[in-house]
Tab-separated table of C-alpha atoms in Angstrom:
chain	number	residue	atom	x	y	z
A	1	UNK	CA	9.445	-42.087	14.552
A	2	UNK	CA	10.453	-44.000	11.372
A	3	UNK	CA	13.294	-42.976	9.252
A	4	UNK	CA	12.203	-39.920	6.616
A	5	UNK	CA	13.377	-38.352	3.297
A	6	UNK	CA	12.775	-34.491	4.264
A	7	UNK	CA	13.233	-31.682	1.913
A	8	UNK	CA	14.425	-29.007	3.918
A	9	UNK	CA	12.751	-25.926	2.221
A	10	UNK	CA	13.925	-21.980	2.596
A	11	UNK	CA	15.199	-18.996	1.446
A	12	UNK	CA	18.318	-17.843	1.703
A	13	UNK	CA	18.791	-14.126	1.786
A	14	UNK	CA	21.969	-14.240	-0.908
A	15	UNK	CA	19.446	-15.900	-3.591
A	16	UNK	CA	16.421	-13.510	-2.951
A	17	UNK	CA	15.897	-10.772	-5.938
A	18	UNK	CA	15.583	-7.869	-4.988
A	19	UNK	CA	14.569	-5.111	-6.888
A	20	UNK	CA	16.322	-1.523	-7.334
A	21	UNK	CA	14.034	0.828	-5.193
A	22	UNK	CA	13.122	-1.559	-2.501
A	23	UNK	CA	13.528	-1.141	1.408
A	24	UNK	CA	16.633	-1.359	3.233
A	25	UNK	CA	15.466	-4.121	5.023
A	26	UNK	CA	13.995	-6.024	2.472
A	27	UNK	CA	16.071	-8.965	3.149
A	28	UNK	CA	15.321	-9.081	7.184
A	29	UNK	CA	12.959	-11.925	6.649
A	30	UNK	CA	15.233	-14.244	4.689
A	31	UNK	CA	17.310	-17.157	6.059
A	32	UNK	CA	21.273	-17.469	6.794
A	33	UNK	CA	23.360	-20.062	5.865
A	34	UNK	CA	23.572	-21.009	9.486
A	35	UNK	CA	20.064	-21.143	9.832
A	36	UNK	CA	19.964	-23.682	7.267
A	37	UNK	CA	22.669	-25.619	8.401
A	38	UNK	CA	21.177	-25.968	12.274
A	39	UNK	CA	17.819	-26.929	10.698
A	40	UNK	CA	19.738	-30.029	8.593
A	41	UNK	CA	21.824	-30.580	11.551
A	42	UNK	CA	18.605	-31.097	14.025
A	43	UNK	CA	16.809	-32.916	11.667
A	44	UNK	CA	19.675	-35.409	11.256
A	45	UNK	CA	19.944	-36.152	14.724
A	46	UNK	CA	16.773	-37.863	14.508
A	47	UNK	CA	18.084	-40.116	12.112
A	48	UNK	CA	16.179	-38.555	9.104
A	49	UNK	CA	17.796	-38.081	5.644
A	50	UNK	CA	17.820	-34.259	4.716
A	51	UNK	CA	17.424	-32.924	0.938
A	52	UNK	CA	18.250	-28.991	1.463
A	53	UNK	CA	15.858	-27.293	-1.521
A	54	UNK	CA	15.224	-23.366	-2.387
A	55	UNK	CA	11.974	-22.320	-1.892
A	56	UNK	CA	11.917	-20.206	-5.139
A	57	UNK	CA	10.753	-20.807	-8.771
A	58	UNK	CA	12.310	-24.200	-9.626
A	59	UNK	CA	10.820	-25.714	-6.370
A	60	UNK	CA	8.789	-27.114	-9.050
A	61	UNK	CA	10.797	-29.596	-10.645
A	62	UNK	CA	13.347	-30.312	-7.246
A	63	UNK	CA	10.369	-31.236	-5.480
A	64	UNK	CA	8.660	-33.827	-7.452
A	65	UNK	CA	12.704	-35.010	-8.255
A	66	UNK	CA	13.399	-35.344	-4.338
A	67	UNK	CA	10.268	-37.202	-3.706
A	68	UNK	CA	10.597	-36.366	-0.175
A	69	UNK	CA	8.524	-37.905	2.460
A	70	UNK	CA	7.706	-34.329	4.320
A	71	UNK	CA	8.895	-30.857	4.024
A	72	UNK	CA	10.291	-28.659	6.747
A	73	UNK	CA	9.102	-25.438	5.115
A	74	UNK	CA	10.610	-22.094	6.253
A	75	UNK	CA	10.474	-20.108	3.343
A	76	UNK	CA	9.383	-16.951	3.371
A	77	UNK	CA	8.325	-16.442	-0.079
A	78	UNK	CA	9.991	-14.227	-3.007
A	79	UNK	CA	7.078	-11.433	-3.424
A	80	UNK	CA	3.623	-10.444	-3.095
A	81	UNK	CA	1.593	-10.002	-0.649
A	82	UNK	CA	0.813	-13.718	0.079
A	83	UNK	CA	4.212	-14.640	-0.310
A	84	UNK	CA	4.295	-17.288	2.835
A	85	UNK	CA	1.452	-19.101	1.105
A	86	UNK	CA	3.191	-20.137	-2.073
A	87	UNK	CA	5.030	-22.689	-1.127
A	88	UNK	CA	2.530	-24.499	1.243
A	89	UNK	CA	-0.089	-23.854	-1.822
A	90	UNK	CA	2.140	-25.359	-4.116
A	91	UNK	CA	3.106	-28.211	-1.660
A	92	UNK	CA	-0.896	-28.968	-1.093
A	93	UNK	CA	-1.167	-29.172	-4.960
A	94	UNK	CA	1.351	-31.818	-5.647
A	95	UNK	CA	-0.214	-33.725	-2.553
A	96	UNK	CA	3.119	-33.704	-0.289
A	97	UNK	CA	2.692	-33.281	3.779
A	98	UNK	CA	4.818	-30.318	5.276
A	99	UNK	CA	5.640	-28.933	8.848
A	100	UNK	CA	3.682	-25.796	9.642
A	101	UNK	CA	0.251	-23.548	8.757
A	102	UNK	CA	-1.047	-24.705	5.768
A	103	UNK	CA	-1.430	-21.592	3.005
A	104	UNK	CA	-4.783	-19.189	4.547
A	105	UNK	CA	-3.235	-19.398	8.376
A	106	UNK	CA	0.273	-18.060	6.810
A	107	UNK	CA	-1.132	-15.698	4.362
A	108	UNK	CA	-3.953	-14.012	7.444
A	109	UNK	CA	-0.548	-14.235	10.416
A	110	UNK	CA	1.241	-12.036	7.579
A	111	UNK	CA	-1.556	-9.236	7.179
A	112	UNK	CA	-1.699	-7.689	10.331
A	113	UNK	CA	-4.840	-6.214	9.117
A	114	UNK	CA	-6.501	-9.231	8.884
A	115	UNK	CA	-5.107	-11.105	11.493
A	116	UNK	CA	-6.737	-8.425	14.396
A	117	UNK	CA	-9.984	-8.251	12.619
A	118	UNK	CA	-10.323	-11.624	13.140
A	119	UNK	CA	-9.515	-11.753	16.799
A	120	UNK	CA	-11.449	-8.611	17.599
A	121	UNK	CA	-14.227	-10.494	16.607
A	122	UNK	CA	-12.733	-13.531	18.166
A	123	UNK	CA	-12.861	-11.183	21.266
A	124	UNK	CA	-9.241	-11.587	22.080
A	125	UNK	CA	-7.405	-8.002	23.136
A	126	UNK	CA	-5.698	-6.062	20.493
A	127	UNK	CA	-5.417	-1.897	20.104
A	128	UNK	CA	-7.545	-0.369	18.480
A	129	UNK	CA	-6.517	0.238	14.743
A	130	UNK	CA	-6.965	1.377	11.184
A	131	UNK	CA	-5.733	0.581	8.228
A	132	UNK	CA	-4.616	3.325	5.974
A	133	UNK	CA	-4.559	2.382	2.320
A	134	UNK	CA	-4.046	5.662	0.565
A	135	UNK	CA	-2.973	8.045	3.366
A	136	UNK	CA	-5.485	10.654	3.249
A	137	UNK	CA	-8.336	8.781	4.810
A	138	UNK	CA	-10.046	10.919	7.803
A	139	UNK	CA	-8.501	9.282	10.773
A	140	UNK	CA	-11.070	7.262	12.785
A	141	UNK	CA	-12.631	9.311	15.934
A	142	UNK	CA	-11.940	6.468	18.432
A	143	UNK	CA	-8.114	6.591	17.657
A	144	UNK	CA	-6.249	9.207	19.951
A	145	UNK	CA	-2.861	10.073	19.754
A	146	UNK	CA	0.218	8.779	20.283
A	147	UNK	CA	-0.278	6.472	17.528
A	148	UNK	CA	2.035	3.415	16.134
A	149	UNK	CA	2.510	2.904	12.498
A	150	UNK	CA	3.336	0.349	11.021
A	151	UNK	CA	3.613	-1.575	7.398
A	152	UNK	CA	0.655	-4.190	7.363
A	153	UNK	CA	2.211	-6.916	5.720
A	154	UNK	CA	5.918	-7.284	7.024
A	155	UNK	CA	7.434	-9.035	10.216
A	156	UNK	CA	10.746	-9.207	11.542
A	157	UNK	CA	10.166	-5.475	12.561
A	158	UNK	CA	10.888	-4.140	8.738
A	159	UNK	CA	9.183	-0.685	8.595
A	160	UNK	CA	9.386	0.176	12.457
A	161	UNK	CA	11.774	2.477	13.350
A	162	UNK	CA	12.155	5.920	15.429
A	163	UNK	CA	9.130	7.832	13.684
A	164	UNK	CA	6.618	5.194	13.726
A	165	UNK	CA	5.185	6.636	17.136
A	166	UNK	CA	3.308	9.447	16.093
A	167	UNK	CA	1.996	12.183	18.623
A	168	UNK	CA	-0.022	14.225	16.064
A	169	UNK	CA	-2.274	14.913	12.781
A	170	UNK	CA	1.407	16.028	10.751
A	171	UNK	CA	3.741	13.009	11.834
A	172	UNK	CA	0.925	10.740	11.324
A	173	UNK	CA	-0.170	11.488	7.687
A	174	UNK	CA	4.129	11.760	7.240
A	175	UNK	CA	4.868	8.286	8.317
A	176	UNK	CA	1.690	6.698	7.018
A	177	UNK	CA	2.599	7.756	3.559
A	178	UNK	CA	6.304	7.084	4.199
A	179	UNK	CA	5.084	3.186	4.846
A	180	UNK	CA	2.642	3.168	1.651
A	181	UNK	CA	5.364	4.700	-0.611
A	182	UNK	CA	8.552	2.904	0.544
A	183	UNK	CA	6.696	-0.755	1.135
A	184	UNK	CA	3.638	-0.083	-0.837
A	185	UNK	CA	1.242	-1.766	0.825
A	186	UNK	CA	-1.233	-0.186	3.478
A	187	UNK	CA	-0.119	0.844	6.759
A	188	UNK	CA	-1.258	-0.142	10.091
A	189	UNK	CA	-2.030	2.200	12.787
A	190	UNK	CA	-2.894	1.016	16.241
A	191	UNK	CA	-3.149	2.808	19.312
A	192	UNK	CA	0.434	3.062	20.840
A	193	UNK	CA	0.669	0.512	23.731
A	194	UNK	CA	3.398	2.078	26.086
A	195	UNK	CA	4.039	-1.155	28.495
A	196	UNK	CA	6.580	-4.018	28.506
A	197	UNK	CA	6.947	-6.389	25.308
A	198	UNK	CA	6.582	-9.955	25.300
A	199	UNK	CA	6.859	-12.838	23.189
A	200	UNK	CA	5.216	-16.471	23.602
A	201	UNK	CA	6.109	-19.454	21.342
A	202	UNK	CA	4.124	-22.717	20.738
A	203	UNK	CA	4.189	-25.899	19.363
A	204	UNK	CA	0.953	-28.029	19.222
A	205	UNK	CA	-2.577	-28.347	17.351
A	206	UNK	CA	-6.072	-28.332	18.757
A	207	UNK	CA	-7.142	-31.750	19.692
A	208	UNK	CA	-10.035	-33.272	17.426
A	209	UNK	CA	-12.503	-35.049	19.571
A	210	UNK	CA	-11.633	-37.843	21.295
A	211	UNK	CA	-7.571	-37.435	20.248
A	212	UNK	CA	-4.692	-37.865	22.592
A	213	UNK	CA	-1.728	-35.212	22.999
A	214	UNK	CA	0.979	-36.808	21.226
A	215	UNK	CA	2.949	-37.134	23.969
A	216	UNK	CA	3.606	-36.027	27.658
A	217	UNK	CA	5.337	-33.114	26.458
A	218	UNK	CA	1.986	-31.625	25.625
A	219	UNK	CA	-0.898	-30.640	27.601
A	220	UNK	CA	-4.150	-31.566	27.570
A	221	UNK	CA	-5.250	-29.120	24.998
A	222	UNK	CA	-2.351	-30.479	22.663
A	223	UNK	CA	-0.374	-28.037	23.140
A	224	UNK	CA	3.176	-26.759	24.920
A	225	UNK	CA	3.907	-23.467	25.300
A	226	UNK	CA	7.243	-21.680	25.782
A	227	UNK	CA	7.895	-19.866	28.589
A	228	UNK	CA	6.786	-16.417	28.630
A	229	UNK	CA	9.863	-14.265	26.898
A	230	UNK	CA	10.365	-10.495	27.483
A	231	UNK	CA	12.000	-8.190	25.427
A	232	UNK	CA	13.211	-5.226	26.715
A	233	UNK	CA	15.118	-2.796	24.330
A	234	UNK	CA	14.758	-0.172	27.151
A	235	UNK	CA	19.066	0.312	26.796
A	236	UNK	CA	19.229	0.333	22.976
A	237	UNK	CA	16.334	2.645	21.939
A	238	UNK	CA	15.829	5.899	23.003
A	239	UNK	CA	12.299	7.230	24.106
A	240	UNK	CA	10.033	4.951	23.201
A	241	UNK	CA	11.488	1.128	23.951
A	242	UNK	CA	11.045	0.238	20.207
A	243	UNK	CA	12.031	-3.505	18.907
A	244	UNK	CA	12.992	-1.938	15.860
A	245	UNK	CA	13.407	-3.532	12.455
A	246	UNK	CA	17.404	-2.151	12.985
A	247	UNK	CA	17.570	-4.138	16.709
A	248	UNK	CA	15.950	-7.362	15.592
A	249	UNK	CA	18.191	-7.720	12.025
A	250	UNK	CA	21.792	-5.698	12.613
A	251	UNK	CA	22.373	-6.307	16.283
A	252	UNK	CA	19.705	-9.432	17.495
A	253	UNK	CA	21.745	-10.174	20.701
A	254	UNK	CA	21.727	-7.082	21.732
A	255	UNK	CA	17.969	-6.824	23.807
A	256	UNK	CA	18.073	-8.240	27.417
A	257	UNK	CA	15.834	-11.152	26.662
A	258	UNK	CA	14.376	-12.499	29.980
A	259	UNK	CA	13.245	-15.892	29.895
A	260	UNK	CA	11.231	-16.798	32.037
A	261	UNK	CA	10.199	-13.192	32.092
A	262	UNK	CA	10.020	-11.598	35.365
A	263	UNK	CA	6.263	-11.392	35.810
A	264	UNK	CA	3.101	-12.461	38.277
A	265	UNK	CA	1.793	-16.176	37.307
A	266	UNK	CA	-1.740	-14.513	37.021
A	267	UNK	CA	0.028	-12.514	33.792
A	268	UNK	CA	1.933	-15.809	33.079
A	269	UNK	CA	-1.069	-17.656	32.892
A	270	UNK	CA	-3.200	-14.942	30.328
A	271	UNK	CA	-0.256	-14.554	27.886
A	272	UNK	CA	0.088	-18.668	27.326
A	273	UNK	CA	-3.983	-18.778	27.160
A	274	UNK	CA	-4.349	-15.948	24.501
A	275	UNK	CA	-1.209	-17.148	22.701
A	276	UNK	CA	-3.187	-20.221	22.186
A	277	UNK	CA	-5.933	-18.530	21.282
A	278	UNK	CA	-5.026	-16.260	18.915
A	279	UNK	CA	-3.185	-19.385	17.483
A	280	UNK	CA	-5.988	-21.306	17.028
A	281	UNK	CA	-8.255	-18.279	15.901
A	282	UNK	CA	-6.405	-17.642	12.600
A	283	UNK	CA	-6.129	-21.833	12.039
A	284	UNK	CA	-2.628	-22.071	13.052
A	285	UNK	CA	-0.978	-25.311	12.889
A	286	UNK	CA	2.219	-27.106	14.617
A	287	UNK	CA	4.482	-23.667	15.680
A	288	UNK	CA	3.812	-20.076	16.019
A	289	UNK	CA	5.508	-17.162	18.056
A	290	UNK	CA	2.803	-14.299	19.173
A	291	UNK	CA	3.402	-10.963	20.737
A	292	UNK	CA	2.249	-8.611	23.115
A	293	UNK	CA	2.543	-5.699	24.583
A	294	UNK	CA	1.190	-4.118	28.044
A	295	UNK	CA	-1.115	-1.372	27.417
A	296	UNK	CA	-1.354	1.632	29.958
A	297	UNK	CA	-4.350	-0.410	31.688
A	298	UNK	CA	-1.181	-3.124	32.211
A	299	UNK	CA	-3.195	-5.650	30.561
A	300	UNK	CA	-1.926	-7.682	27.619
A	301	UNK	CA	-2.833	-6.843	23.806
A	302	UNK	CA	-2.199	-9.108	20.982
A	303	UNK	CA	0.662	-7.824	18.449
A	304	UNK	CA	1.287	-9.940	15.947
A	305	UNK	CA	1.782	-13.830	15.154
A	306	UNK	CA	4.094	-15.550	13.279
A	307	UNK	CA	3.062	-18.536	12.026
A	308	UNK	CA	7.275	-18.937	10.701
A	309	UNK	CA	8.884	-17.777	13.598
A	310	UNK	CA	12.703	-17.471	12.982
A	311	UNK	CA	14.711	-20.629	13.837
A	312	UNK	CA	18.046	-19.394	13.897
A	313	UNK	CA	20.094	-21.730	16.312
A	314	UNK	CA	21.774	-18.753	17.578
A	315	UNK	CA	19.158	-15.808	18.389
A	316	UNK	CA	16.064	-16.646	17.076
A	317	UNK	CA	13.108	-15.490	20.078
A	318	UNK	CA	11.431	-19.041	19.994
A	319	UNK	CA	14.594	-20.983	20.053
A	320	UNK	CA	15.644	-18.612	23.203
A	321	UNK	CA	12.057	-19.278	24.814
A	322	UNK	CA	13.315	-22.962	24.227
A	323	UNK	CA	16.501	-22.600	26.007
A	324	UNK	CA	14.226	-20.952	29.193
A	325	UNK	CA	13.352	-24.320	30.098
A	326	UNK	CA	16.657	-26.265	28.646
A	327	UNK	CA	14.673	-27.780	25.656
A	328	UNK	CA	17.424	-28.775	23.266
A	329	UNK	CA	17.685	-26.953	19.819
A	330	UNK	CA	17.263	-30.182	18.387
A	331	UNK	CA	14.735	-31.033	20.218
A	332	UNK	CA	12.500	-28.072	19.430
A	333	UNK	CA	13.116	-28.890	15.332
A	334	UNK	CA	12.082	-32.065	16.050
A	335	UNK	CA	8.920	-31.832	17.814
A	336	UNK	CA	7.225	-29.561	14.784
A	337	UNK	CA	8.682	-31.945	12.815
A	338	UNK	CA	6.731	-34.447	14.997
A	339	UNK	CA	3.466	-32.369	15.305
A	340	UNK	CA	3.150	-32.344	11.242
A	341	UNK	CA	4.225	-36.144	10.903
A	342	UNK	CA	1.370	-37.041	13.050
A	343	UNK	CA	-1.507	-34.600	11.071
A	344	UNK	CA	0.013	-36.532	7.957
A	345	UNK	CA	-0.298	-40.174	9.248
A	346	UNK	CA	3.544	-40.331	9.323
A	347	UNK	CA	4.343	-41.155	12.652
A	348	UNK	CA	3.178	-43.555	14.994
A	349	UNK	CA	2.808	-43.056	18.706
């Protein structure tokens, strides 16, 4: 690939504002300094020149002053409940290229709401669910209890915690309004799914007809998934085996994370297919990390996706899928930066 100017876009959690009355956790989504610096690091090794930007209000003016080439976009957004979409919105409107889901596939992976509506109809397996918007709303007959609640519009496991399996009418209506007052957005219930948990990152895009896979590295439906990636919390949590907001942000070494996980190649096989799928269902582009969980059938039901899966060199779950199968840090940076180059005309197999 040909040298390129690349604005390295994020935010980092010591800039973000946040305001008086908002979650403990409100900062689990935002970046590190070390995240940052990996990111520069593994883009430099490809021989690229790296223009580190914040993703927040005066992107702006440092944009169109950086004239970059490409952005590597992590940001997260500063508020609202869309937030992942302003940047790649505002990115589309001054007409430069950038790594990742373009603004409708980020804003749909960060509604959970949305997201399983879409592959329920996609027929792809998720719980069943409801989304609460108000908290008194009768509960819907084809729900049965224990139930999961959740907020509908966070990741990095903000709003799950001890209480968000419910086993009746009371806890329910108590956490549901706990998630619509403290986050105040609606809240998610599902059916609980009691099996193992399991994460599956990506990098690709679907093929157009008549296109090539960029390289070997990808298979023939243009993409490469990560080995299959369990998390089990089964030491940390008590009861229910919860990846907890709390886990994933104050102490994310502290899972056993099996990679490959320890599971049949039949199971193998489904989670990689529907990871795909549910990738390419919400219009996904370049990376992703989705999750599952086993039901009490033992079959796999779609999570969540993440369509800016954490890329912390350390601990992030997609860059210790990576490491499964010894692809380099630097190497995994590089190939999205790859997959986007190509959509954009930049590089040249």
């Amino acid at each position: 690939m040909r040298r390129l100017r690349i604005a390295l876009l994020y935010n980092l959690k010591k800039h973000v504002p946040v305001p008086e009355d908002a979650p403990e956790d409100a900062l689990a989504e935002y970046d590190s300094e070390e995240t940052v610096e990996g990111l520069k690091s593994a883009l430099e090794s490809g021989g690229h020149e790296v223009i580190p930007l914040e993703g927040d209000e005066t992107l702006l003016d440092t944009i169109r002053r950086a004239r970059p080439d490409i952005c590597f976009n992590i940001c997260e957004g500063l508020r609202g409940e869309s937030r992942e979409s302003h940047v790649p919105a505002l990115l589309e409107m001054l007409g430069i290229p950038y790594t990742a889901s373009k603004a409708l596939a980020h804003a749909i992976s960060l509604d959970k709401v949305i997201a399983k509506r879409i592959w329920r109809d996609a027929g792809l397996p998720t719980a069943p669910f409801q989304a609460f918007y108000l908290g008194d709303e009768p509960l819907d007959a084809a729900l049965a209890f224990p139930l999961f609640v959740k907020p509908s519009r966070e990741g990095s496991g903000m709003g799950i915690n001890k209480q968000s399996v419910v086993k009746d009418e009371a806890a329910l209506r108590e956490q549901v309004r706990w998630v619509i007052r403290t986050y105040r957005q609606p809240a998610l219930v599902e059916s609980y799914l009691p099996g193992r948990e399991f994460t599956v990152g990506l990098l690709g895009n679907t093929l157009a007809p008549g296109e090539r896979p960029l390289s070997p590295f990808y298979n023939e439906r243009g993409f490469h998934v990560l080995p299959v990636m369990e998390i089990d919390v089964s030491h940390l949590s008590e009861g229910e085996r919860l990846y907890t907001g709390y886990i994933k942000s104050e102490m994310p070494l502290g899972p056993k994370y099996l990679c490959p996980a320890p599971i049949p190649t039949d199971l193998e096989r489904q989670l990689k297919d529907l990871a795909v799928r549910a990738f390419e269902a919400i219009g996904g582009l370049d990376v992703a990390r989705v999750d599952f969980r086993l039901g009490a059938d033992g079959q796999p039901y779609l999570l969540e996706i993440n369509t800016l899966p954490g890329l912390n060199p350390t601990y992030s779950d997609i860059v210790l899928a990576a490491r499964g199968e010894n692809l380099p840090y630097n190497t995994l940076i590089l190939e999205v930066l790859r997959l986007a180059a190509r959509r954009y005309g930049l590089e040249r197999v």
